[in-house]
Amino acid sequence: MGQKLNISRDDVARALRIYWKHAWPVQMGVCPALPDWSDLTLNEILKRFADESETSTHACKRFVLRIGNYLYPHMKFAVEQCVCDGDFYFLADC
């Protein structure tokens, strides 16, 4: 990726676990397996996401994983770069 990220592999794993908890509530009775990326680096994890980054000179990075939820199968978990200061954050996006 060529740039230093202000997030770690553990940050991505924690955010994904939080998303999973809300996307697939236990009472719904069905839940896909949460990916186990414990042996992967952050760059290896992000390579498993779709890169939806813009390509202009000052564009922000955006990596998405279409993992759905119990109501909407196309919901995406995203790691996205903030326009203002370049920090990364997590979001759910349809």
Tab-separated table of C-alpha atoms in Angstrom:
chain	number	residue	atom	x	y	z
A	1	MET	CA	0.000	0.000	0.000
A	2	GLY	CA	2.970	2.308	0.349
A	3	GLN	CA	1.729	4.435	3.250
A	4	LYS	CA	1.695	4.138	7.020
A	5	LEU	CA	-1.721	3.311	8.418
A	6	ASN	CA	-2.906	4.497	11.824
A	7	ILE	CA	-4.728	1.201	12.378
A	8	SER	CA	-3.461	-2.268	13.184
A	9	ARG	CA	-4.487	-5.786	12.330
A	10	ASP	CA	-5.970	-6.064	15.818
A	11	ASP	CA	-8.010	-2.880	15.283
A	12	VAL	CA	-9.530	-4.343	12.112
A	13	ALA	CA	-10.271	-7.652	13.857
A	14	ARG	CA	-11.912	-5.876	16.807
A	15	ALA	CA	-14.031	-3.630	14.564
A	16	LEU	CA	-15.097	-6.625	12.488
A	17	ARG	CA	-16.095	-8.562	15.637
A	18	ILE	CA	-18.202	-5.578	16.777
A	19	TYR	CA	-19.862	-5.348	13.363
A	20	TRP	CA	-20.492	-9.131	13.370
A	21	LYS	CA	-22.145	-8.986	16.787
A	22	HIS	CA	-24.714	-6.478	15.512
A	23	ALA	CA	-25.039	-7.820	11.961
A	24	TRP	CA	-25.734	-11.399	13.012
A	25	PRO	CA	-27.529	-11.377	16.413
A	26	VAL	CA	-27.525	-14.737	18.180
A	27	GLN	CA	-31.333	-14.787	18.375
A	28	MET	CA	-31.534	-14.824	14.546
A	29	GLY	CA	-30.265	-18.401	14.613
A	30	VAL	CA	-27.995	-18.126	11.567
A	31	CYS	CA	-24.549	-16.624	11.389
A	32	PRO	CA	-21.719	-17.146	8.904
A	33	ALA	CA	-18.290	-17.865	10.314
A	34	LEU	CA	-16.218	-14.849	11.249
A	35	PRO	CA	-12.997	-14.867	9.181
A	36	ASP	CA	-9.925	-15.945	11.144
A	37	TRP	CA	-7.104	-13.665	10.076
A	38	SER	CA	-4.984	-14.117	13.191
A	39	ASP	CA	-1.949	-15.225	11.159
A	40	LEU	CA	-2.172	-12.402	8.600
A	41	THR	CA	-0.590	-8.955	8.524
A	42	LEU	CA	-2.725	-5.844	8.074
A	43	ASN	CA	-1.748	-5.597	4.397
A	44	GLU	CA	-2.640	-9.270	3.842
A	45	ILE	CA	-6.039	-8.683	5.460
A	46	LEU	CA	-6.753	-5.594	3.358
A	47	LYS	CA	-5.870	-7.544	0.195
A	48	ARG	CA	-8.929	-9.709	0.962
A	49	PHE	CA	-11.106	-6.582	0.809
A	50	ALA	CA	-12.198	-4.962	-2.448
A	51	ASP	CA	-10.150	-1.821	-3.077
A	52	GLU	CA	-12.665	0.930	-3.868
A	53	SER	CA	-10.100	3.699	-3.527
A	54	GLU	CA	-10.270	6.724	-5.771
A	55	THR	CA	-7.369	7.137	-8.175
A	56	SER	CA	-6.921	10.919	-8.231
A	57	THR	CA	-3.796	12.533	-6.786
A	58	HIS	CA	-5.240	13.357	-3.348
A	59	ALA	CA	-7.716	10.521	-3.164
A	60	CYS	CA	-8.560	8.640	0.005
A	61	LYS	CA	-8.159	4.898	0.394
A	62	ARG	CA	-11.240	2.714	0.851
A	63	PHE	CA	-11.320	-1.051	1.391
A	64	VAL	CA	-14.628	-2.904	1.610
A	65	LEU	CA	-15.699	-6.405	2.532
A	66	ARG	CA	-19.216	-7.377	1.457
A	67	ILE	CA	-20.320	-9.563	4.352
A	68	GLY	CA	-23.975	-8.674	4.697
A	69	ASN	CA	-26.177	-8.891	7.734
A	70	TYR	CA	-29.324	-10.774	8.673
A	71	LEU	CA	-31.545	-8.175	6.959
A	72	TYR	CA	-29.489	-7.130	3.936
A	73	PRO	CA	-27.042	-9.536	2.251
A	74	HIS	CA	-25.051	-6.834	0.447
A	75	MET	CA	-24.043	-4.726	3.468
A	76	LYS	CA	-20.348	-3.857	3.463
A	77	PHE	CA	-17.842	-3.444	6.266
A	78	ALA	CA	-15.380	-0.734	5.207
A	79	VAL	CA	-12.014	0.630	6.226
A	80	GLU	CA	-11.847	4.179	4.893
A	81	GLN	CA	-9.411	7.060	5.020
A	82	CYS	CA	-10.592	10.401	6.366
A	83	VAL	CA	-10.261	13.311	3.942
A	84	CYS	CA	-9.068	15.795	6.576
A	85	ASP	CA	-6.098	14.152	8.249
A	86	GLY	CA	-5.565	10.798	6.566
A	87	ASP	CA	-6.569	8.700	9.578
A	88	PHE	CA	-8.519	5.529	8.912
A	89	TYR	CA	-11.868	4.595	10.409
A	90	PHE	CA	-14.405	1.765	10.133
A	91	LEU	CA	-17.981	1.898	8.882
A	92	ALA	CA	-20.891	-0.168	7.637
A	93	ASP	CA	-22.046	0.848	4.168
A	94	CYS	CA	-24.717	-0.431	1.836
